[in-house]
GROMACS .gro file of C-alpha atoms in nm:
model
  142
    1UNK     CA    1   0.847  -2.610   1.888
    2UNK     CA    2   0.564  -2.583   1.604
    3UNK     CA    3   0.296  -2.653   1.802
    4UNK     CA    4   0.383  -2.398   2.067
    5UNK     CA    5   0.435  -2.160   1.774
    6UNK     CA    6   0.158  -2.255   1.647
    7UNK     CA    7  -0.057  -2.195   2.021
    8UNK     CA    8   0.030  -1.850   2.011
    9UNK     CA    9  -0.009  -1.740   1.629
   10UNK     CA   10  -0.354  -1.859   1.711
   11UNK     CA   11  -0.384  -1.656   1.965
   12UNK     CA   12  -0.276  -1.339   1.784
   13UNK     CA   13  -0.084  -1.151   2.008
   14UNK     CA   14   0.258  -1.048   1.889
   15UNK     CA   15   0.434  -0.971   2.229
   16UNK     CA   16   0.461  -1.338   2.315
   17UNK     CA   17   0.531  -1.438   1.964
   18UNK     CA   18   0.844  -1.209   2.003
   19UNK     CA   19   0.953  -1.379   2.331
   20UNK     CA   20   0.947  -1.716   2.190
   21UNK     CA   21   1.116  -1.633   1.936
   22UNK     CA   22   1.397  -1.492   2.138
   23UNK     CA   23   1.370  -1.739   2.389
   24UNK     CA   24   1.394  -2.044   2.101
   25UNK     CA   25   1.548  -1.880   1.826
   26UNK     CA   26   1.869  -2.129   1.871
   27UNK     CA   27   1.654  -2.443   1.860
   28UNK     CA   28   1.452  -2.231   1.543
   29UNK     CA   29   1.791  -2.203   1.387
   30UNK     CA   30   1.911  -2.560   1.478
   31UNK     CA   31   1.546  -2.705   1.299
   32UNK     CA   32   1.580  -2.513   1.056
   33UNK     CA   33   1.213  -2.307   1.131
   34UNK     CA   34   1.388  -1.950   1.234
   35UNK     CA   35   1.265  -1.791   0.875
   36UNK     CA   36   0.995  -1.977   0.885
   37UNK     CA   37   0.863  -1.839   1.172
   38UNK     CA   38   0.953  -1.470   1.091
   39UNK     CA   39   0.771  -1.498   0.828
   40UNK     CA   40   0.494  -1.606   1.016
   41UNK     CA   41   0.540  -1.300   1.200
   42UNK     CA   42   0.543  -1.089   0.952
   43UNK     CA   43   0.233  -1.203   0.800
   44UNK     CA   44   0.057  -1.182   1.125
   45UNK     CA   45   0.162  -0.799   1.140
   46UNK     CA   46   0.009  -0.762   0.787
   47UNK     CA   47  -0.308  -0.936   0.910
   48UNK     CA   48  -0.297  -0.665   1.175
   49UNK     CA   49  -0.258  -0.362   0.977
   50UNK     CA   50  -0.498  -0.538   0.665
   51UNK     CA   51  -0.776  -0.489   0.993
   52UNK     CA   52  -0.711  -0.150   0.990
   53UNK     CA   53  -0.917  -0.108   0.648
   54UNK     CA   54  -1.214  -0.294   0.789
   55UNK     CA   55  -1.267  -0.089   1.078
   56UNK     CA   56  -1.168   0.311   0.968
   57UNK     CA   57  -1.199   0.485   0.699
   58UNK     CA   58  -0.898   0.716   0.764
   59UNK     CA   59  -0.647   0.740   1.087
   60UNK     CA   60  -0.303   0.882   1.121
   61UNK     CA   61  -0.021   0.731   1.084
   62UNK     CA   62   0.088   0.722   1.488
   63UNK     CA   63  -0.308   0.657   1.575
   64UNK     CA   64  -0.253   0.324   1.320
   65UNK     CA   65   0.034   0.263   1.508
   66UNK     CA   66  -0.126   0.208   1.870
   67UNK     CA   67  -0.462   0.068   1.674
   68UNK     CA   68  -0.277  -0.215   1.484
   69UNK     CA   69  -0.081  -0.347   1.783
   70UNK     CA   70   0.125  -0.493   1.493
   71UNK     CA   71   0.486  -0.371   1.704
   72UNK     CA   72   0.582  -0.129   1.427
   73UNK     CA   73   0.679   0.232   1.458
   74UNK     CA   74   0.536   0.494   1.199
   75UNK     CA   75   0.843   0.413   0.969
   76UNK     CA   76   0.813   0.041   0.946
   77UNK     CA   77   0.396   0.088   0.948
   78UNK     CA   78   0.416   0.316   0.630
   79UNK     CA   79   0.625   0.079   0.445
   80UNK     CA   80   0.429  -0.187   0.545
   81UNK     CA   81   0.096  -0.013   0.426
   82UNK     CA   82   0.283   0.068   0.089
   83UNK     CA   83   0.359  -0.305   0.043
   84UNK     CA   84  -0.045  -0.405   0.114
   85UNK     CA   85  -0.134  -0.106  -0.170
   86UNK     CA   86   0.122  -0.240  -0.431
   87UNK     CA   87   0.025  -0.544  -0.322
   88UNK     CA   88  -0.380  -0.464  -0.375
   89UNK     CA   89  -0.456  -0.625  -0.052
   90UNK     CA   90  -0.547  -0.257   0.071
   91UNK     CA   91  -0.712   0.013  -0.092
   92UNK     CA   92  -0.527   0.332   0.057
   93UNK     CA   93  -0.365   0.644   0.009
   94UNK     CA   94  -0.100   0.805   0.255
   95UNK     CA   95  -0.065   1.196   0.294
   96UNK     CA   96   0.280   1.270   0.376
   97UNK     CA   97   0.137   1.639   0.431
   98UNK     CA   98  -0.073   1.548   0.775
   99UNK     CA   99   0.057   1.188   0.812
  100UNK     CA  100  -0.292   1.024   0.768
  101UNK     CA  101  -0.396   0.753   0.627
  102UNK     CA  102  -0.731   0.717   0.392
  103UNK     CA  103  -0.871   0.389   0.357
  104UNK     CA  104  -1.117   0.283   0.060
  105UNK     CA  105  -1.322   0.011  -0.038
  106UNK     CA  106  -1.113  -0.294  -0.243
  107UNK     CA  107  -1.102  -0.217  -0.602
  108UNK     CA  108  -1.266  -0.440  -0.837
  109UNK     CA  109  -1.080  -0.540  -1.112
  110UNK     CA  110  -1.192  -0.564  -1.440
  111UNK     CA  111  -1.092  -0.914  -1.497
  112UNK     CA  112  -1.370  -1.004  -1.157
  113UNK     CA  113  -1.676  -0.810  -1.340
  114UNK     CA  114  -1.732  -1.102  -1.603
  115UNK     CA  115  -1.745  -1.342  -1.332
  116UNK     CA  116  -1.961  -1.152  -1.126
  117UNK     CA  117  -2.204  -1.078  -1.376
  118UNK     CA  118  -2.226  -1.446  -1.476
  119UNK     CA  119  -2.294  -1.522  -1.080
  120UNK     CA  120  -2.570  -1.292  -1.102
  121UNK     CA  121  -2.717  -1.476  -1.397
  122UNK     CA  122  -2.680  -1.761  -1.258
  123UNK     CA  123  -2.877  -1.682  -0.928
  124UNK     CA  124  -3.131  -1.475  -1.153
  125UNK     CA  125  -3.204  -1.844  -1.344
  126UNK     CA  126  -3.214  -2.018  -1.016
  127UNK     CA  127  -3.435  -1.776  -0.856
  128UNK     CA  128  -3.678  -1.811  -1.165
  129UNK     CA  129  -3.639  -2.220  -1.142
  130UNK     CA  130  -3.734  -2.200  -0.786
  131UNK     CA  131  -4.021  -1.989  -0.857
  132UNK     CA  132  -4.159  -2.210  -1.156
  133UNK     CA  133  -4.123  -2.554  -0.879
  134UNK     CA  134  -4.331  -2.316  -0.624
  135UNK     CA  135  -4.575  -2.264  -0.854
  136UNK     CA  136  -4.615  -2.627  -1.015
  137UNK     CA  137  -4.617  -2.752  -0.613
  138UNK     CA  138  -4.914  -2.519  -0.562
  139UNK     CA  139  -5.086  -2.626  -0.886
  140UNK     CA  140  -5.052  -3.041  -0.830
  141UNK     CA  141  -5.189  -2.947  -0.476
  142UNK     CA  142  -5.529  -2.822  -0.579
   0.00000   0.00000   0.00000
């Protein structure tokens, strides 16, 4: 039972995740895997809508709906979008006046600025290491 489950998560298509788990859901229950693999499913149709944010920058509601393919309707898809922002896996705003959607880019936090400011310092010595060994290789070889 995993391993077919696990076949078509792979594959990422939620129609014949749905079957299977129709189809099997007594055996899921039986082994003790029927939550386990909803929740796989839902995940999945987070992945889905997360994907949204990479490709548009804003989209209604029933457009997201048809572009997620993650088998919600505009309900379920607008709760599910308000989990990802709470969340902070998404960066979005919903208008309830024209039913859109605005995506943005991720938010940085303020706790990830120190450590990307030491990473920059930290390639800024390399790059300045790697410079000093290109110049002392060009020196020894004259």
């Amino acid at each position: 039972l995993v391993a077919e489950y696990m076949r078509l998560h792979v594959e990422g298509q939620l129609e014949p995740i749905e079957e299977f788990l129709e189809a099997k859901q007594t055996e899921l229950e039986g082994e003790k895997l029927l939550g386990l693999v909803k929740q796989a499913l839902w995940k999945l149709r987070l992945q889905k809508l997360k994907g949204l944010s990479d490709v548009y920058s804003a989209v209604t509601l029933k457009e997201a709906v048809e572009r997620a393919e993650a088998g919600l309707d505009e309900v379920q898809l607008e709760a599910s979008l308000f989990h990802l922002i709470a969340r902070g896996d998404i960066n979005a705003k919903i208008s309830k006046r024209d039913g859109s959607v605005s995506f943005a880019p991720p938010k940085t936090s303020s706790a990830a600025l120190p450590k990307l400011v030491q990473g920059m310092e930290q390639l800024v010595g390399l790059a300045k290491q790697i410079s000093a060994l290109e110049m002392e290789c060009a020196s020894s070889q004259v």
